[in-house]
mmCIF file of C-alpha atoms in Angstrom:
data_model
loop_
_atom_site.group_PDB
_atom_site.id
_atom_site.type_symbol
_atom_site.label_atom_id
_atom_site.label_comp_id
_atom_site.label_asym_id
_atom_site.label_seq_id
_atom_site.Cartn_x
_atom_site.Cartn_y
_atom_site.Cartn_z
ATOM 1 C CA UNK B 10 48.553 193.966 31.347
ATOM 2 C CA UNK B 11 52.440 193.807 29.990
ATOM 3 C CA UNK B 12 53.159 193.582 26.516
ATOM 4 C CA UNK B 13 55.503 190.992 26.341
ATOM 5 C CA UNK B 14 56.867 191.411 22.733
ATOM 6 C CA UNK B 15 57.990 195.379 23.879
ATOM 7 C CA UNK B 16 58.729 195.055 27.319
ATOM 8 C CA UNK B 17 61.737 194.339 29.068
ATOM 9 C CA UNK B 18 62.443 191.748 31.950
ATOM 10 C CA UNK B 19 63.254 194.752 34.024
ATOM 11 C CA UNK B 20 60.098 196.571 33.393
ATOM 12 C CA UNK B 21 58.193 192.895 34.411
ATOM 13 C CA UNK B 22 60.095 192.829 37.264
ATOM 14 C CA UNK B 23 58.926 196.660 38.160
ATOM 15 C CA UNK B 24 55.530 195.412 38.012
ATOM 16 C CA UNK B 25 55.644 192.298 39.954
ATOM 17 C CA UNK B 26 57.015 194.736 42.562
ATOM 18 C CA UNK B 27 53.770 196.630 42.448
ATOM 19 C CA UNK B 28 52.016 193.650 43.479
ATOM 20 C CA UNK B 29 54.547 193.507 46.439
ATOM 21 C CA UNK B 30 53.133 197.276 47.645
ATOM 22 C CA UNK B 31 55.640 199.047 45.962
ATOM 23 C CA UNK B 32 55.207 202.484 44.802
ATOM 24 C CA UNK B 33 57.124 204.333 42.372
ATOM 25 C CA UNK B 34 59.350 207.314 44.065
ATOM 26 C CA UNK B 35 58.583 211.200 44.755
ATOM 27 C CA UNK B 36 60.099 213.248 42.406
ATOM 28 C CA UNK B 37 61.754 212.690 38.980
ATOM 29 C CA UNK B 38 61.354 208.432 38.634
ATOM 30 C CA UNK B 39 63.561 208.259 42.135
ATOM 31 C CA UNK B 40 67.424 207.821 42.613
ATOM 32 C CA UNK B 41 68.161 203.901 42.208
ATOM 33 C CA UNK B 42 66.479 200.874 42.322
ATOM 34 C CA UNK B 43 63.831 198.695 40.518
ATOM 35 C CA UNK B 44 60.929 201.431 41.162
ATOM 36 C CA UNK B 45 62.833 204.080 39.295
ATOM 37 C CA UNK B 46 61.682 204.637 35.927
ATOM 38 C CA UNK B 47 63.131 203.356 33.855
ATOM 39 C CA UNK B 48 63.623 200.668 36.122
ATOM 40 C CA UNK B 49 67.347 199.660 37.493
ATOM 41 C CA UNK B 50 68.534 196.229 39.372
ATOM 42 C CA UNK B 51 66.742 195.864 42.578
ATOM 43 C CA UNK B 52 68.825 197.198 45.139
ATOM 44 C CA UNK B 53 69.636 196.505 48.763
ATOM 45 C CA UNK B 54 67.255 199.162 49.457
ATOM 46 C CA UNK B 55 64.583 197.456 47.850
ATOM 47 C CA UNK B 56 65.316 193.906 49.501
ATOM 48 C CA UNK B 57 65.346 195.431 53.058
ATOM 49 C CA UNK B 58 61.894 197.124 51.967
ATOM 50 C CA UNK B 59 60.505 194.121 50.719
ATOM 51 C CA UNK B 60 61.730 191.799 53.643
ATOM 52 C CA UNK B 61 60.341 194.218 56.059
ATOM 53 C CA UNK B 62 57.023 194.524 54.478
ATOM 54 C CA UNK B 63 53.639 192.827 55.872
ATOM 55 C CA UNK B 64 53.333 191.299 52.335
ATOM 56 C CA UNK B 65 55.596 188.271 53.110
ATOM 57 C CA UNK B 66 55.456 186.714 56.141
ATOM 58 C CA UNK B 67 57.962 186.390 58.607
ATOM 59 C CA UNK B 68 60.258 183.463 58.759
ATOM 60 C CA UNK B 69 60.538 182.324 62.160
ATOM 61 C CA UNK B 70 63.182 179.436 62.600
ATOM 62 C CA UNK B 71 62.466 176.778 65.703
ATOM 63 C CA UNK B 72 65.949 176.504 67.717
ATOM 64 C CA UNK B 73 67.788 172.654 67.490
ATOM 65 C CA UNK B 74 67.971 171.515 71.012
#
C-alpha cells in the first residue's frame, strides 16, 4: 500500500520494481540505482537486470526473408 499524498514518484517506481523480483541491496541501502534507499534513477544496471530476468519474457524477432 503507497501513500500517494507523501510519497514520491521515485519511491512508486521502487516498488513497482519489487513486483519485478527486485530486492533491495546488501549493506547500507546499496551504491546506485532505483533499489537504493532512498531510491535513485534506474540505472543501466538495473535495465540489464530487469531485461535478463524470467519476469518478462523474451522477445524473439522472426527474420524478413
Amino acid at each position: 500500500m503507497m501513500n500517494l499524498s507523501e510519497d514520491t514518484k521515485m519511491n512508486r517506481i521502487h516498488e513497482i520494481f519489487h513486483t519485478f523480483g527486485f530486492s533491495h541491496p546488501k549493506g547500507k541501502g546499496g551504491s546506485n540505482g532505483i533499489m537504493k534507499y532512498p531510491p535513485e534513477k534506474p540505472s543501466q544496471s538495473d535495465a540489464n537486470q530487469l531485461g535478463n530476468s524470467s519476469f518478462l519474457p523474451a522477445v524473439e524477432l522472426e527474420n524478413e526473408k
